Amino acid sequence: EEEIVYDLPDMEEYLKETYGITVYQEQVMLLSQKLAGFTKGEADVLRKAMGKKIFALLEELKPKFLDGGEAKGHPRDVLEKIWKDWEAFASYAFNKSHSTCYAWIAYQTAYLKAHYPAEYMAAVLSNNMNDIKQVTFFMEECKRMKLNVLGPDVNESYYKFSVNKENAVRFGMGAIKGVGAGAVATIVENRKEKGPYRSIFDMAKRIDLRAA
């Protein structure tokens, strides 16, 4: 375990829970008030400038932070370092409540990907099936995971991507360019009622030709 180092002892109060590293936007707001005497309003402007990456506004606030911090007895070079860290932090600055939700969702999805890989990837593919670039990207991920992705099949596919009895991902008919929901509905319904299609002719006879 490494020792936790704070740039200034005054920072410990707000950075203790994140091991001395500024992680949340709220920490920037609280620290700018504590270290440099920012008002609550100014601290919020700083948060906004970081969250939205408004660099012109950050440039404007920098001297205020350095002068304010110096007036409170903090060395200017350390304040410069803190500001530089915060500027780098601006590109991933997070609101604390958001990060809690994100962490929870990341944990849940990681669990599903680890324990139900085929179902998980079928869901991800279905969610992105209108974007061929994304579909290609996730198909590559399936390959990396050694997950079988089978082509579309009128006897097994649904509108979205699904998982068959062999635990392989089956391509969704809705992901094929030019295939509409109505066409897929009649193909799936007929298959459910009267069993698999025996040939292209059997299929053409059975489905609703106004829809497909």
PDB file of C-alpha atoms in Angstrom:
ATOM      1  CA  GLU A   1       0.000   0.000   0.000  1.00  0.00           C
ATOM      2  CA  GLU A   2       1.302   3.425  -0.937  1.00  0.00           C
ATOM      3  CA  GLU A   3       1.188   6.321   1.446  1.00  0.00           C
ATOM      4  CA  ILE A   4      -1.477   8.878   0.573  1.00  0.00           C
ATOM      5  CA  VAL A   5       0.025  12.252  -0.277  1.00  0.00           C
ATOM      6  CA  TYR A   6      -1.917  15.517  -0.236  1.00  0.00           C
ATOM      7  CA  ASP A   7      -0.540  18.548  -2.112  1.00  0.00           C
ATOM      8  CA  LEU A   8      -1.642  20.664   0.832  1.00  0.00           C
ATOM      9  CA  PRO A   9      -2.643  19.392   4.293  1.00  0.00           C
ATOM     10  CA  ASP A  10      -5.883  21.422   3.964  1.00  0.00           C
ATOM     11  CA  MET A  11      -6.994  19.124   1.145  1.00  0.00           C
ATOM     12  CA  GLU A  12      -7.255  16.032   3.329  1.00  0.00           C
ATOM     13  CA  GLU A  13     -10.760  16.892   4.563  1.00  0.00           C
ATOM     14  CA  TYR A  14     -12.269  16.566   1.075  1.00  0.00           C
ATOM     15  CA  LEU A  15      -9.863  14.114  -0.575  1.00  0.00           C
ATOM     16  CA  LYS A  16      -9.581  11.516   2.187  1.00  0.00           C
ATOM     17  CA  GLU A  17     -12.243   9.204   0.710  1.00  0.00           C
ATOM     18  CA  THR A  18     -10.587   9.228  -2.733  1.00  0.00           C
ATOM     19  CA  TYR A  19      -7.012   8.673  -1.494  1.00  0.00           C
ATOM     20  CA  GLY A  20      -5.798  12.202  -2.120  1.00  0.00           C
ATOM     21  CA  ILE A  21      -6.952  12.375  -5.744  1.00  0.00           C
ATOM     22  CA  THR A  22      -9.652  14.756  -6.982  1.00  0.00           C
ATOM     23  CA  VAL A  23     -12.264  12.523  -8.559  1.00  0.00           C
ATOM     24  CA  TYR A  24     -15.566  14.368  -8.206  1.00  0.00           C
ATOM     25  CA  GLN A  25     -16.724  17.786  -9.376  1.00  0.00           C
ATOM     26  CA  GLU A  26     -18.029  18.402  -5.875  1.00  0.00           C
ATOM     27  CA  GLN A  27     -14.470  18.111  -4.504  1.00  0.00           C
ATOM     28  CA  VAL A  28     -13.281  20.838  -6.892  1.00  0.00           C
ATOM     29  CA  MET A  29     -16.115  23.071  -5.726  1.00  0.00           C
ATOM     30  CA  LEU A  30     -15.396  22.520  -2.031  1.00  0.00           C
ATOM     31  CA  LEU A  31     -11.621  22.833  -2.420  1.00  0.00           C
ATOM     32  CA  SER A  32     -11.781  26.035  -4.483  1.00  0.00           C
ATOM     33  CA  GLN A  33     -13.815  27.573  -1.656  1.00  0.00           C
ATOM     34  CA  LYS A  34     -11.538  26.255   1.087  1.00  0.00           C
ATOM     35  CA  LEU A  35      -8.150  26.883  -0.567  1.00  0.00           C
ATOM     36  CA  ALA A  36      -8.779  30.076  -2.541  1.00  0.00           C
ATOM     37  CA  GLY A  37     -11.842  31.667  -0.963  1.00  0.00           C
ATOM     38  CA  PHE A  38     -14.136  31.161  -3.983  1.00  0.00           C
ATOM     39  CA  THR A  39     -17.777  31.967  -3.313  1.00  0.00           C
ATOM     40  CA  LYS A  40     -20.326  29.167  -3.814  1.00  0.00           C
ATOM     41  CA  GLY A  41     -21.306  30.836  -7.088  1.00  0.00           C
ATOM     42  CA  GLU A  42     -17.729  30.999  -8.343  1.00  0.00           C
ATOM     43  CA  ALA A  43     -17.157  27.374  -7.334  1.00  0.00           C
ATOM     44  CA  ASP A  44     -20.174  26.393  -9.434  1.00  0.00           C
ATOM     45  CA  VAL A  45     -18.867  28.383 -12.415  1.00  0.00           C
ATOM     46  CA  LEU A  46     -15.584  26.485 -12.043  1.00  0.00           C
ATOM     47  CA  ARG A  47     -17.453  23.159 -11.970  1.00  0.00           C
ATOM     48  CA  LYS A  48     -19.334  24.132 -15.113  1.00  0.00           C
ATOM     49  CA  ALA A  49     -16.147  25.246 -16.893  1.00  0.00           C
ATOM     50  CA  MET A  50     -14.569  21.877 -16.092  1.00  0.00           C
ATOM     51  CA  GLY A  51     -17.610  19.728 -16.845  1.00  0.00           C
ATOM     52  CA  LYS A  52     -18.235  21.431 -20.186  1.00  0.00           C
ATOM     53  CA  LYS A  53     -14.505  21.884 -20.933  1.00  0.00           C
ATOM     54  CA  ILE A  54     -14.815  25.661 -21.427  1.00  0.00           C
ATOM     55  CA  PHE A  55     -11.081  26.400 -21.479  1.00  0.00           C
ATOM     56  CA  ALA A  56     -11.460  30.170 -21.976  1.00  0.00           C
ATOM     57  CA  LEU A  57     -13.408  30.327 -18.730  1.00  0.00           C
ATOM     58  CA  LEU A  58     -10.815  28.170 -16.943  1.00  0.00           C
ATOM     59  CA  GLU A  59      -8.090  30.615 -18.059  1.00  0.00           C
ATOM     60  CA  GLU A  60     -10.131  33.437 -16.551  1.00  0.00           C
ATOM     61  CA  LEU A  61     -10.554  31.663 -13.209  1.00  0.00           C
ATOM     62  CA  LYS A  62      -6.928  30.550 -12.850  1.00  0.00           C
ATOM     63  CA  PRO A  63      -5.430  33.867 -11.580  1.00  0.00           C
ATOM     64  CA  LYS A  64      -8.350  34.175  -9.166  1.00  0.00           C
ATOM     65  CA  PHE A  65      -7.523  30.736  -7.755  1.00  0.00           C
ATOM     66  CA  LEU A  66      -3.773  31.409  -7.532  1.00  0.00           C
ATOM     67  CA  ASP A  67      -4.164  34.858  -5.963  1.00  0.00           C
ATOM     68  CA  GLY A  68      -6.898  33.687  -3.596  1.00  0.00           C
ATOM     69  CA  GLY A  69      -4.864  30.696  -2.502  1.00  0.00           C
ATOM     70  CA  GLU A  70      -1.758  32.786  -1.974  1.00  0.00           C
ATOM     71  CA  ALA A  71      -3.728  35.241   0.145  1.00  0.00           C
ATOM     72  CA  LYS A  72      -4.685  32.287   2.337  1.00  0.00           C
ATOM     73  CA  GLY A  73      -1.011  31.455   2.818  1.00  0.00           C
ATOM     74  CA  HIS A  74      -0.576  28.599   0.325  1.00  0.00           C
ATOM     75  CA  PRO A  75       2.599  28.484  -1.855  1.00  0.00           C
ATOM     76  CA  ARG A  76       1.910  29.602  -5.420  1.00  0.00           C
ATOM     77  CA  ASP A  77       3.863  26.755  -7.061  1.00  0.00           C
ATOM     78  CA  VAL A  78       1.763  24.146  -5.225  1.00  0.00           C
ATOM     79  CA  LEU A  79      -1.416  25.977  -6.248  1.00  0.00           C
ATOM     80  CA  GLU A  80      -0.140  25.926  -9.860  1.00  0.00           C
ATOM     81  CA  LYS A  81       0.305  22.144  -9.603  1.00  0.00           C
ATOM     82  CA  ILE A  82      -3.207  21.672  -8.157  1.00  0.00           C
ATOM     83  CA  TRP A  83      -4.697  23.766 -10.966  1.00  0.00           C
ATOM     84  CA  LYS A  84      -2.757  21.798 -13.585  1.00  0.00           C
ATOM     85  CA  ASP A  85      -4.078  18.552 -12.098  1.00  0.00           C
ATOM     86  CA  TRP A  86      -7.597  19.953 -12.179  1.00  0.00           C
ATOM     87  CA  GLU A  87      -7.238  20.943 -15.834  1.00  0.00           C
ATOM     88  CA  ALA A  88      -6.268  17.358 -16.660  1.00  0.00           C
ATOM     89  CA  PHE A  89      -9.120  16.175 -14.447  1.00  0.00           C
ATOM     90  CA  ALA A  90     -11.584  18.337 -16.436  1.00  0.00           C
ATOM     91  CA  SER A  91     -11.632  15.741 -19.215  1.00  0.00           C
ATOM     92  CA  TYR A  92     -13.119  13.068 -16.933  1.00  0.00           C
ATOM     93  CA  ALA A  93     -14.659  15.167 -14.141  1.00  0.00           C
ATOM     94  CA  PHE A  94     -17.701  13.454 -12.712  1.00  0.00           C
ATOM     95  CA  ASN A  95     -20.603  14.429 -10.605  1.00  0.00           C
ATOM     96  CA  LYS A  96     -20.574  12.189  -7.517  1.00  0.00           C
ATOM     97  CA  SER A  97     -24.163  10.963  -7.809  1.00  0.00           C
ATOM     98  CA  HIS A  98     -23.626  10.104 -11.488  1.00  0.00           C
ATOM     99  CA  SER A  99     -20.497   8.119 -10.759  1.00  0.00           C
ATOM    100  CA  THR A 100     -22.400   6.047  -8.185  1.00  0.00           C
ATOM    101  CA  CYS A 101     -25.018   5.115 -10.794  1.00  0.00           C
ATOM    102  CA  TYR A 102     -22.357   4.461 -13.434  1.00  0.00           C
ATOM    103  CA  ALA A 103     -20.368   2.231 -11.098  1.00  0.00           C
ATOM    104  CA  TRP A 104     -23.507   0.259 -10.196  1.00  0.00           C
ATOM    105  CA  ILE A 105     -24.479  -0.216 -13.859  1.00  0.00           C
ATOM    106  CA  ALA A 106     -20.890  -1.127 -14.807  1.00  0.00           C
ATOM    107  CA  TYR A 107     -20.859  -3.726 -12.008  1.00  0.00           C
ATOM    108  CA  GLN A 108     -24.202  -5.209 -13.129  1.00  0.00           C
ATOM    109  CA  THR A 109     -23.263  -5.357 -16.815  1.00  0.00           C
ATOM    110  CA  ALA A 110     -19.843  -6.848 -16.030  1.00  0.00           C
ATOM    111  CA  TYR A 111     -21.590  -9.533 -13.950  1.00  0.00           C
ATOM    112  CA  LEU A 112     -23.991 -10.332 -16.810  1.00  0.00           C
ATOM    113  CA  LYS A 113     -21.198 -10.392 -19.384  1.00  0.00           C
ATOM    114  CA  ALA A 114     -19.206 -12.813 -17.219  1.00  0.00           C
ATOM    115  CA  HIS A 115     -22.076 -15.166 -16.319  1.00  0.00           C
ATOM    116  CA  TYR A 116     -24.466 -14.873 -19.293  1.00  0.00           C
ATOM    117  CA  PRO A 117     -22.116 -13.948 -22.176  1.00  0.00           C
ATOM    118  CA  ALA A 118     -24.370 -15.023 -25.071  1.00  0.00           C
ATOM    119  CA  GLU A 119     -27.515 -13.369 -23.678  1.00  0.00           C
ATOM    120  CA  TYR A 120     -25.562 -10.253 -22.788  1.00  0.00           C
ATOM    121  CA  MET A 121     -23.977  -9.858 -26.224  1.00  0.00           C
ATOM    122  CA  ALA A 122     -27.302 -10.590 -27.961  1.00  0.00           C
ATOM    123  CA  ALA A 123     -28.828  -7.740 -25.941  1.00  0.00           C
ATOM    124  CA  VAL A 124     -25.945  -5.376 -26.737  1.00  0.00           C
ATOM    125  CA  LEU A 125     -26.149  -6.224 -30.445  1.00  0.00           C
ATOM    126  CA  SER A 126     -29.934  -5.729 -30.448  1.00  0.00           C
ATOM    127  CA  ASN A 127     -29.479  -2.371 -28.782  1.00  0.00           C
ATOM    128  CA  ASN A 128     -27.111  -1.240 -31.560  1.00  0.00           C
ATOM    129  CA  MET A 129     -28.589  -3.071 -34.528  1.00  0.00           C
ATOM    130  CA  ASN A 130     -29.369   0.068 -36.537  1.00  0.00           C
ATOM    131  CA  ASP A 131     -25.708   1.046 -36.634  1.00  0.00           C
ATOM    132  CA  ILE A 132     -23.670  -1.292 -38.830  1.00  0.00           C
ATOM    133  CA  LYS A 133     -20.388   0.080 -37.418  1.00  0.00           C
ATOM    134  CA  GLN A 134     -21.452  -0.792 -33.884  1.00  0.00           C
ATOM    135  CA  VAL A 135     -22.748  -4.205 -34.966  1.00  0.00           C
ATOM    136  CA  THR A 136     -19.368  -4.951 -36.573  1.00  0.00           C
ATOM    137  CA  PHE A 137     -17.567  -3.771 -33.431  1.00  0.00           C
ATOM    138  CA  PHE A 138     -19.626  -6.027 -31.139  1.00  0.00           C
ATOM    139  CA  MET A 139     -19.356  -8.976 -33.537  1.00  0.00           C
ATOM    140  CA  GLU A 140     -15.579  -8.641 -33.169  1.00  0.00           C
ATOM    141  CA  GLU A 141     -16.024  -8.694 -29.400  1.00  0.00           C
ATOM    142  CA  CYS A 142     -18.063 -11.924 -29.716  1.00  0.00           C
ATOM    143  CA  LYS A 143     -15.227 -13.420 -31.730  1.00  0.00           C
ATOM    144  CA  ARG A 144     -12.742 -12.378 -29.048  1.00  0.00           C
ATOM    145  CA  MET A 145     -14.966 -14.009 -26.402  1.00  0.00           C
ATOM    146  CA  LYS A 146     -15.127 -17.157 -28.585  1.00  0.00           C
ATOM    147  CA  LEU A 147     -18.897 -16.792 -28.827  1.00  0.00           C
ATOM    148  CA  ASN A 148     -20.552 -18.272 -31.877  1.00  0.00           C
ATOM    149  CA  VAL A 149     -22.605 -15.769 -33.891  1.00  0.00           C
ATOM    150  CA  LEU A 150     -24.747 -17.475 -36.508  1.00  0.00           C
ATOM    151  CA  GLY A 151     -26.154 -15.745 -39.572  1.00  0.00           C
ATOM    152  CA  PRO A 152     -29.849 -14.888 -39.917  1.00  0.00           C
ATOM    153  CA  ASP A 153     -32.194 -17.865 -40.341  1.00  0.00           C
ATOM    154  CA  VAL A 154     -35.931 -17.737 -41.078  1.00  0.00           C
ATOM    155  CA  ASN A 155     -36.371 -20.850 -38.940  1.00  0.00           C
ATOM    156  CA  GLU A 156     -34.596 -19.512 -35.883  1.00  0.00           C
ATOM    157  CA  SER A 157     -34.077 -15.736 -35.989  1.00  0.00           C
ATOM    158  CA  TYR A 158     -36.353 -13.163 -34.414  1.00  0.00           C
ATOM    159  CA  TYR A 159     -36.460  -9.414 -35.095  1.00  0.00           C
ATOM    160  CA  LYS A 160     -33.695  -8.848 -32.549  1.00  0.00           C
ATOM    161  CA  PHE A 161     -30.574 -10.876 -31.836  1.00  0.00           C
ATOM    162  CA  SER A 162     -31.299 -13.944 -29.726  1.00  0.00           C
ATOM    163  CA  VAL A 163     -29.666 -16.981 -28.153  1.00  0.00           C
ATOM    164  CA  ASN A 164     -30.479 -20.460 -29.491  1.00  0.00           C
ATOM    165  CA  LYS A 165     -30.561 -23.831 -27.696  1.00  0.00           C
ATOM    166  CA  GLU A 166     -26.854 -24.374 -28.433  1.00  0.00           C
ATOM    167  CA  ASN A 167     -26.084 -21.123 -26.611  1.00  0.00           C
ATOM    168  CA  ALA A 168     -24.957 -19.380 -29.790  1.00  0.00           C
ATOM    169  CA  VAL A 169     -25.998 -15.852 -30.728  1.00  0.00           C
ATOM    170  CA  ARG A 170     -28.405 -15.865 -33.651  1.00  0.00           C
ATOM    171  CA  PHE A 171     -28.406 -12.807 -35.917  1.00  0.00           C
ATOM    172  CA  GLY A 172     -31.611 -10.773 -35.781  1.00  0.00           C
ATOM    173  CA  MET A 173     -33.576 -10.390 -39.003  1.00  0.00           C
ATOM    174  CA  GLY A 174     -34.256  -6.759 -38.109  1.00  0.00           C
ATOM    175  CA  ALA A 175     -30.543  -6.015 -38.424  1.00  0.00           C
ATOM    176  CA  ILE A 176     -30.634  -6.853 -42.152  1.00  0.00           C
ATOM    177  CA  LYS A 177     -30.863  -3.747 -44.309  1.00  0.00           C
ATOM    178  CA  GLY A 178     -34.326  -3.280 -45.777  1.00  0.00           C
ATOM    179  CA  VAL A 179     -36.061  -5.888 -43.616  1.00  0.00           C
ATOM    180  CA  GLY A 180     -38.932  -4.275 -41.717  1.00  0.00           C
ATOM    181  CA  ALA A 181     -40.663  -5.283 -38.492  1.00  0.00           C
ATOM    182  CA  GLY A 182     -43.850  -6.330 -40.340  1.00  0.00           C
ATOM    183  CA  ALA A 183     -42.009  -8.830 -42.503  1.00  0.00           C
ATOM    184  CA  VAL A 184     -40.273 -10.375 -39.503  1.00  0.00           C
ATOM    185  CA  ALA A 185     -43.550 -10.557 -37.540  1.00  0.00           C
ATOM    186  CA  THR A 186     -45.287 -12.671 -40.183  1.00  0.00           C
ATOM    187  CA  ILE A 187     -42.250 -14.951 -40.588  1.00  0.00           C
ATOM    188  CA  VAL A 188     -42.015 -15.552 -36.820  1.00  0.00           C
ATOM    189  CA  GLU A 189     -45.785 -15.934 -36.271  1.00  0.00           C
ATOM    190  CA  ASN A 190     -46.196 -18.536 -39.013  1.00  0.00           C
ATOM    191  CA  ARG A 191     -43.214 -20.451 -37.749  1.00  0.00           C
ATOM    192  CA  LYS A 192     -44.679 -20.527 -34.228  1.00  0.00           C
ATOM    193  CA  GLU A 193     -48.087 -21.712 -35.453  1.00  0.00           C
ATOM    194  CA  LYS A 194     -47.125 -24.307 -38.051  1.00  0.00           C
ATOM    195  CA  GLY A 195     -43.504 -25.176 -37.351  1.00  0.00           C
ATOM    196  CA  PRO A 196     -40.343 -24.532 -39.353  1.00  0.00           C
ATOM    197  CA  TYR A 197     -40.372 -23.692 -43.047  1.00  0.00           C
ATOM    198  CA  ARG A 198     -39.501 -26.651 -45.240  1.00  0.00           C
ATOM    199  CA  SER A 199     -38.408 -24.654 -48.278  1.00  0.00           C
ATOM    200  CA  ILE A 200     -38.405 -21.194 -49.808  1.00  0.00           C
ATOM    201  CA  PHE A 201     -41.675 -22.160 -51.581  1.00  0.00           C
ATOM    202  CA  ASP A 202     -43.308 -23.329 -48.347  1.00  0.00           C
ATOM    203  CA  MET A 203     -42.347 -20.025 -46.755  1.00  0.00           C
ATOM    204  CA  ALA A 204     -43.682 -17.933 -49.657  1.00  0.00           C
ATOM    205  CA  LYS A 205     -47.005 -19.817 -49.443  1.00  0.00           C
ATOM    206  CA  ARG A 206     -47.416 -19.382 -45.714  1.00  0.00           C
ATOM    207  CA  ILE A 207     -46.371 -15.824 -44.885  1.00  0.00           C
ATOM    208  CA  ASP A 208     -48.466 -12.692 -45.366  1.00  0.00           C
ATOM    209  CA  LEU A 209     -47.177 -11.301 -48.647  1.00  0.00           C
ATOM    210  CA  ARG A 210     -48.604  -7.858 -47.938  1.00  0.00           C
ATOM    211  CA  ALA A 211     -46.163  -7.597 -45.030  1.00  0.00           C
ATOM    212  CA  ALA A 212     -43.183  -9.364 -46.583  1.00  0.00           C
TER     213      ALA A 212
END
